[in-house]
Coordinates of C-alpha atoms and ligand atoms in Angstrom, one line a residue:
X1 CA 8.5 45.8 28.5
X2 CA 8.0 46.6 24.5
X3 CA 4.5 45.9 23.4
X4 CA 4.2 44.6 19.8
X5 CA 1.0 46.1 19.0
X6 CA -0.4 44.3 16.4
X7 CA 0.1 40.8 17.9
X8 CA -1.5 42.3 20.7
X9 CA -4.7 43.9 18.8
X10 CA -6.3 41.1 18.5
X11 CA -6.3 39.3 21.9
X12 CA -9.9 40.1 23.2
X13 CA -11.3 37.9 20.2
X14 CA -8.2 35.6 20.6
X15 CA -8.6 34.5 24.4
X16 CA -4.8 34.1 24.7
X17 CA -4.3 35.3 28.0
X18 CA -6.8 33.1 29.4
X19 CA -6.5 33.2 33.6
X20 CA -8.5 31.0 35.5
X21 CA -7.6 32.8 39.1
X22 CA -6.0 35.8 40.1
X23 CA -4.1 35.7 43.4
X24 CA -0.7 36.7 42.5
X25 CA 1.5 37.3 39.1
X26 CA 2.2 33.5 38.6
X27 CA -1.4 33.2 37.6
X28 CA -0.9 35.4 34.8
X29 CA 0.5 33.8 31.1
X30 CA 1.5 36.6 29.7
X31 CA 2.5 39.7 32.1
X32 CA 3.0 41.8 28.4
X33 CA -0.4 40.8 27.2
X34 CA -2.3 42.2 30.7
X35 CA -0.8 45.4 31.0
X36 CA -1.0 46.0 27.4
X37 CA -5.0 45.5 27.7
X38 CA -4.4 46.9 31.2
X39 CA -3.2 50.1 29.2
X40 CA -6.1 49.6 26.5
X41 CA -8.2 49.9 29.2
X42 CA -7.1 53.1 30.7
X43 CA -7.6 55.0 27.3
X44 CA -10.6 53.4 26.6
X45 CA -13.1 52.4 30.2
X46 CA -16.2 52.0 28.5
X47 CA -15.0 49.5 25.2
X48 CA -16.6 46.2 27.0
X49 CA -19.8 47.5 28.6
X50 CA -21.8 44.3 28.2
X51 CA -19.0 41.7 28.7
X52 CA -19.7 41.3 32.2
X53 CA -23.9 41.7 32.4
X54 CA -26.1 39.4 34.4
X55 CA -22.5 38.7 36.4
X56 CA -22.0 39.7 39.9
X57 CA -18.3 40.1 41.3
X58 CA -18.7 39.4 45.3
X59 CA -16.4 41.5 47.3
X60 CA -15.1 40.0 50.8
X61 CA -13.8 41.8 53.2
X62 CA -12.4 40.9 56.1
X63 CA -10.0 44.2 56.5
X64 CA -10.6 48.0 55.8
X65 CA -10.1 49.5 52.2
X66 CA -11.1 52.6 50.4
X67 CA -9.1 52.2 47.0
X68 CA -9.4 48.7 46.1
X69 CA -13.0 48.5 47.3
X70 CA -13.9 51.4 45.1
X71 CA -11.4 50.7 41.8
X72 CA -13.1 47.0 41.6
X73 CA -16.6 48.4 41.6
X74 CA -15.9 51.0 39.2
X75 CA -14.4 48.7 37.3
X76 CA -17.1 45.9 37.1
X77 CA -19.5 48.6 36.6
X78 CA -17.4 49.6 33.5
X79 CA -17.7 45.8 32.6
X80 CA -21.9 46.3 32.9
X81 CA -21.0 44.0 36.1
X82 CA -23.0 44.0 39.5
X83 CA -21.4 44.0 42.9
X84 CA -22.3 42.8 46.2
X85 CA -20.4 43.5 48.9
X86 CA -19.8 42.1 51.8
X87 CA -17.5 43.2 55.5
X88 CA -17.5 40.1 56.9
X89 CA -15.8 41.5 60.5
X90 CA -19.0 43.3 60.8
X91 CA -22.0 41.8 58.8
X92 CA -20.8 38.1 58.1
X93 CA -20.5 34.9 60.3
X94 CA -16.8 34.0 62.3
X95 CA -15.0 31.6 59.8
X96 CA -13.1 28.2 61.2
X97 CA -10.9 27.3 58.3
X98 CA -9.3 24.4 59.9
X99 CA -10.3 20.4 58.7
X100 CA -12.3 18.7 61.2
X101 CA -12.5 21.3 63.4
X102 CA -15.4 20.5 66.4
X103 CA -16.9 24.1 66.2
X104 CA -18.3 24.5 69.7
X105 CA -16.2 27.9 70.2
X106 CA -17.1 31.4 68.6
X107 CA -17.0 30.5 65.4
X108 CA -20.1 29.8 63.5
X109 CA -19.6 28.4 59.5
X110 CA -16.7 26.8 58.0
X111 CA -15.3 27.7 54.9
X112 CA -16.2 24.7 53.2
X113 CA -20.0 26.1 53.5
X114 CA -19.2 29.5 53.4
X115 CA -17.2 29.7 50.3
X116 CA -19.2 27.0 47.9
X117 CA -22.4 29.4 49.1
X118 CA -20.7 32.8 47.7
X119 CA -20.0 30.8 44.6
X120 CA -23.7 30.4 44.4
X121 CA -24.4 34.1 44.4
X122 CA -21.2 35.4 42.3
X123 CA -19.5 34.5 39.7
X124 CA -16.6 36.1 40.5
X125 CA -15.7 36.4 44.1
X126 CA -12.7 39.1 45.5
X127 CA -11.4 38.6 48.9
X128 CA -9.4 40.6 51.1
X129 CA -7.7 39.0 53.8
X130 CA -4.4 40.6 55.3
X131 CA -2.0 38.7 57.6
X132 CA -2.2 38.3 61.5
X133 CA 1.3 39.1 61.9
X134 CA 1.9 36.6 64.5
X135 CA 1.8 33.0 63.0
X136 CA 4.8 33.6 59.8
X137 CA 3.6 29.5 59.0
X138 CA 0.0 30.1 58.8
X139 CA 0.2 33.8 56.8
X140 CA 2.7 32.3 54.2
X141 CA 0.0 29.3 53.6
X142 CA -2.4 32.0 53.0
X143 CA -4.7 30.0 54.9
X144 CA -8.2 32.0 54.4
X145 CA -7.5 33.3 50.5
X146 CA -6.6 29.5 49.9
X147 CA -10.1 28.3 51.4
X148 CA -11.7 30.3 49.4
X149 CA -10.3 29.3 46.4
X150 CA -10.4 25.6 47.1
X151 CA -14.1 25.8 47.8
X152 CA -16.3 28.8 46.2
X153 CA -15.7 27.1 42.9
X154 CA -15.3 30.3 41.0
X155 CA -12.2 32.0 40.4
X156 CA -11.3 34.3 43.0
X157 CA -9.0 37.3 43.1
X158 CA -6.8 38.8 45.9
X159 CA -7.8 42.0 47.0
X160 CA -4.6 41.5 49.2
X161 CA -3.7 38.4 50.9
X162 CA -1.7 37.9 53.7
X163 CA 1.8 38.0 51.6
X164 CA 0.4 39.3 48.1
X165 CA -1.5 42.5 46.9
X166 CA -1.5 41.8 42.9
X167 CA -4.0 44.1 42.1
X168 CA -1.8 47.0 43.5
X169 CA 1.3 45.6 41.5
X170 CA -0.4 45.3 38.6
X171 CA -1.6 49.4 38.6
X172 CA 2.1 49.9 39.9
X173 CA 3.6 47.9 36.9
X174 CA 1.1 50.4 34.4
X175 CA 2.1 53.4 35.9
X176 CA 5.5 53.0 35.6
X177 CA 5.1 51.8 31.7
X178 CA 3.8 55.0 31.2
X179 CA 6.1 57.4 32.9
X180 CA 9.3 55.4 32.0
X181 CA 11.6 57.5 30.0
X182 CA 14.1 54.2 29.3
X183 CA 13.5 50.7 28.7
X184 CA 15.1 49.1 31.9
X185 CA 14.2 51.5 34.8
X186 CA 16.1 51.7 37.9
X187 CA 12.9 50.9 40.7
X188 CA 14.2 51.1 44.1
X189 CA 12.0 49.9 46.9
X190 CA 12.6 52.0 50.4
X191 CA 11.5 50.7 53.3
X192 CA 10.2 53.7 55.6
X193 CA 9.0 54.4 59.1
X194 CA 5.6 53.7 59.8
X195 CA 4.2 53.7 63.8
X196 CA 2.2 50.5 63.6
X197 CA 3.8 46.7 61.9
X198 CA 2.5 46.1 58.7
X199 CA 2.4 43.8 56.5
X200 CA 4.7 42.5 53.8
X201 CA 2.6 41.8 51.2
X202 CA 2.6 45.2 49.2
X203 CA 6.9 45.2 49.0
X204 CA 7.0 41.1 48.7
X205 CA 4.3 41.4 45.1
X206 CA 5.9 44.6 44.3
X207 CA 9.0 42.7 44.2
X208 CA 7.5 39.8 42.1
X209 CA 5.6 42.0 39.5
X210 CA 8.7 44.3 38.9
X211 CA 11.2 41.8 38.3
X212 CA 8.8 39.9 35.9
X213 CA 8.2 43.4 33.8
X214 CA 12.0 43.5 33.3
X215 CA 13.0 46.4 35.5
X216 CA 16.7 47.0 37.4
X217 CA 15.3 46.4 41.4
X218 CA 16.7 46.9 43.9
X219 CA 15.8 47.0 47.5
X220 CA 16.8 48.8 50.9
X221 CA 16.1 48.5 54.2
X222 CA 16.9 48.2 57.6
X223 CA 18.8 45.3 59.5
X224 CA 16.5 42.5 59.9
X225 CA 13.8 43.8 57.5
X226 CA 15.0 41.4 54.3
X227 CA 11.8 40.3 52.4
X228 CA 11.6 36.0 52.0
X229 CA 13.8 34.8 49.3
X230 CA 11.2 33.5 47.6
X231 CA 9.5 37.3 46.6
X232 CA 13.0 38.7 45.7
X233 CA 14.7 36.5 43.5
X234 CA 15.9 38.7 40.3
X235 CA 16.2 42.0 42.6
X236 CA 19.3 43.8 44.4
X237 CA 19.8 44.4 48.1
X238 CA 21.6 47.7 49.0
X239 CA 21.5 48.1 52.3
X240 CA 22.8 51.8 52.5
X241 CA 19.0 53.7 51.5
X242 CA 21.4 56.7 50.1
X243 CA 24.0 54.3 47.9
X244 CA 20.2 52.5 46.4
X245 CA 18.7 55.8 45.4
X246 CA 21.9 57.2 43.4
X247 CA 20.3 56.6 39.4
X248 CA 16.8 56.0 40.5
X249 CA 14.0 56.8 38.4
X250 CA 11.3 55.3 40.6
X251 CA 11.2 55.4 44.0
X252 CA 8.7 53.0 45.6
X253 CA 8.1 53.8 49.4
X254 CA 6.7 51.2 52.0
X255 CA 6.8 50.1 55.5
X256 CA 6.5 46.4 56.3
X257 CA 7.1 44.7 59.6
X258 CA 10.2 41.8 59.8
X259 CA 10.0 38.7 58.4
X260 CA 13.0 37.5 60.1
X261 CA 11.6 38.6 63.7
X262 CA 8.1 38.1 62.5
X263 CA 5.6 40.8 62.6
X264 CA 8.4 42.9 65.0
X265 CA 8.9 46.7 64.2
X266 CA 12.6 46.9 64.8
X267 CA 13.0 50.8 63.6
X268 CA 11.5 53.4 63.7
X269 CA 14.2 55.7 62.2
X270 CA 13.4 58.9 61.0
X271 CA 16.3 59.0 58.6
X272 CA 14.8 56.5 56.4
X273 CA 11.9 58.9 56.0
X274 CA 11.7 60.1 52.5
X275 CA 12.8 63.7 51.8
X276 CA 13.6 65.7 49.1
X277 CA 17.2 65.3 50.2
X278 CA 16.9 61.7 49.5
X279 CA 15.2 62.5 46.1
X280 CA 17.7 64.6 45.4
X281 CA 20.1 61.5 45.0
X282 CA 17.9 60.3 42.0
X283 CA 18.0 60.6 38.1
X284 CA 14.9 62.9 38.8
X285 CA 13.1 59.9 39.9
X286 CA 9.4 59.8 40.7
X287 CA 8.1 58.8 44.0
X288 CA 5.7 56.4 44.3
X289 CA 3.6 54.8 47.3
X290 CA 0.6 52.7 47.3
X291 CA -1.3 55.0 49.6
X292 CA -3.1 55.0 52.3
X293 CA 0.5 57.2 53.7
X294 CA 1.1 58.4 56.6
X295 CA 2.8 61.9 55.8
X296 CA 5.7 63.7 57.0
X297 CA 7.2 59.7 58.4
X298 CA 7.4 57.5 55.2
X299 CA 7.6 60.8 53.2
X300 CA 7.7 64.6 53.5
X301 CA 4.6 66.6 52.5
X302 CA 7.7 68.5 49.9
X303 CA 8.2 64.9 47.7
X304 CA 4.2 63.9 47.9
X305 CA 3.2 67.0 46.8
X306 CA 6.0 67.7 44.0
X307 CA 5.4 67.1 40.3
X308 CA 7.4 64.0 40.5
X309 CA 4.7 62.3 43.1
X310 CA 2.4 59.6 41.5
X311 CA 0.8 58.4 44.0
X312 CA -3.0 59.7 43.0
X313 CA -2.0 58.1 39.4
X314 CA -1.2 55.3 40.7
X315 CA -4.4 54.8 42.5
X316 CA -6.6 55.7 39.7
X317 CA -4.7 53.2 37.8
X318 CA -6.5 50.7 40.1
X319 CA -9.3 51.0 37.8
X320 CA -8.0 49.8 34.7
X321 CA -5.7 46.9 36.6
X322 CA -8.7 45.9 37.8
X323 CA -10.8 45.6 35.0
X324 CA -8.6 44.0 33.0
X325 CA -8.2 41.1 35.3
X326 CA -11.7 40.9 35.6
X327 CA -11.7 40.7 31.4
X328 CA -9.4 38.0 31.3
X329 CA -11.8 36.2 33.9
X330 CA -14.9 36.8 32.3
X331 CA -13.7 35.8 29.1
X332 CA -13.3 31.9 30.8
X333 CA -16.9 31.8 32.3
Ligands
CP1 N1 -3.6 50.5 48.2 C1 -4.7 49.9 48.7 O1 -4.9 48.7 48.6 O2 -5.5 50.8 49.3 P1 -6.8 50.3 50.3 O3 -6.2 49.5 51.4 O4 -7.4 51.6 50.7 O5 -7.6 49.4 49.4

């Protein structure tokens, strides 16, 4: 992506990259724009401290998390923003989401309720809310980010849905801005071993973002592990993992479970592993992950820890991804 930097300087003031929601990269107008500010951000946290006082982001949680609970709260708090947070598995009510719905069973507020309340409290609400891995229909509706949306009556941002995590795409997309030594990158995605099914949402945004900032993709996997057509249009399939990584520069590790046989783990083949054999196939490339990782099965404790590793930059580049979403969302309240 090339940044013209003084049509850019001006577009706090401007408003021009207005976003009324944040749930995956079609909601942003200008991909440029965001991780320019995205990048203004990183050099310079504390430049908005007010913007976002006497506003609460509400953070909802209905999965575990460590770097996107903590990147959004630094970054509100950079913003002069307050937080609330809330683990709905353990502290909030059991959710029905369904229309009509005669709630005699375990669960005890709909949505409809739920939602428009949090919208009282927050004027910005986050949600996290990964898929089940057994209903492919109900996960790719996104059936509990949706709700919120249709009914908190604020704009709401994924803190990974069940086939989207934007906010990790969005730090992936800054980091490789800054350590790209040519303009079109070579990003190869490798799917990797991993003991439990996951989901597909970090490889099907991945996908999305990458292609939208302009960069040769190309993915590889396993048999039966293709991601939905919809995520991949604009990116290559290789299925040979070695063939994909000759010319990488970036090398972007994930498990995710089938989407063909959904939720299945049909490998667990060690070869796909990531090993400085494999990097060795590379223009040099760096390896990237989204973290958490499991070591030594979707990569070797050699790559991780080599210079070429970006993984901890990558997460601390959750804190200015995030806050410059939350920027562009303030700036419409
Ligand atoms: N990468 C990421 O989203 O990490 P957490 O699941 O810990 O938030």
């Amino acid at each position: 992506m090339d940044f013209p930097s003084d049509f850019f300087a001006d577009h706090f003031h401007l408003g021009i990259f207005f976003m009324k929601q944040f749930l995956s990269v079609n909601d942003v107008p200008y991909l440029q724009g965001l991780v320019h500010l995205a990048k203004e951000v990183r050099e310079f946290p504390h430049k908005y401290p007010t913007l976002g006082s006497g506003k609460c982001l509400g953070l909802i949680f209905m999965n575990s998390s460590l770097r996107t609970r903590m990147s959004t709260q630094r970054a509100a708090m950079n913003l002069g923003m307050s937080t609330m947070v809330l683990n709905m598995q353990q502290d909030g009510w059991q959710l029905e989401f369904g229309d009509g719905a005669i709630m005699n069973g375990d669960k005890a507020e709909h949505i409809r309720e739920a939602a428009a309340v949090m919208g009282q409290y927050c004027e910005i609400i986050g949600v996290r809310a990964f898929s089940g891995l057994k209903d492919r229909d109900a996960d790719y509706a996104e059936t509990v980010i949706q709700g919120f949306a249709q009914y908190t009556n604020r704009p709401v941002v994924s803190l990974e849905s069940a086939t989207r995590h934007p906010l990790q795409s969005l730090a992936d997309v800054l980091t490789i801005e800054n350590r790209k030594q040519v303009a079109k990158p070579k990003v190869v995605l490798t799917w990797a071993p991993h003991p439990r099914a996951l989901p597909q949402a970090v490889p099907n945004s991945f996908v999305e973002w990458t292609v939208r900032a302009g960069y040769e993709v190309v993915i590889t996997h396993p048999e039966g592990y293709e991601l939905p057509d919809t995520f991949t249009a604009g990116a290559t399939l290789e299925p040979n993992q070695n063939k994909a990584l000759e010319g990488a520069h970036f090398v972007y590790a994930k498990n995710w479970s089938s989407y063909l046989h959904y939720g299945q783990t049909l490998s667990q083949d060690p070869a796909w592993t990531v090993s400085a054999e494999k990097m060795a196939l590379t223009d040099q490339a760096y390896f990237m992950h989204c973290l958490p990782v499991r070591r030594n099965v979707i990569v070797t404790d050699e790559v991780i820890d080599s210079p070429q590793s970006l993984v901890i930059e990558q997460a601390g580049n959750r804190v200015p991804a995030a806050q410059a979403v939350l920027i562009e969302l303030l700036k419409g309240l």
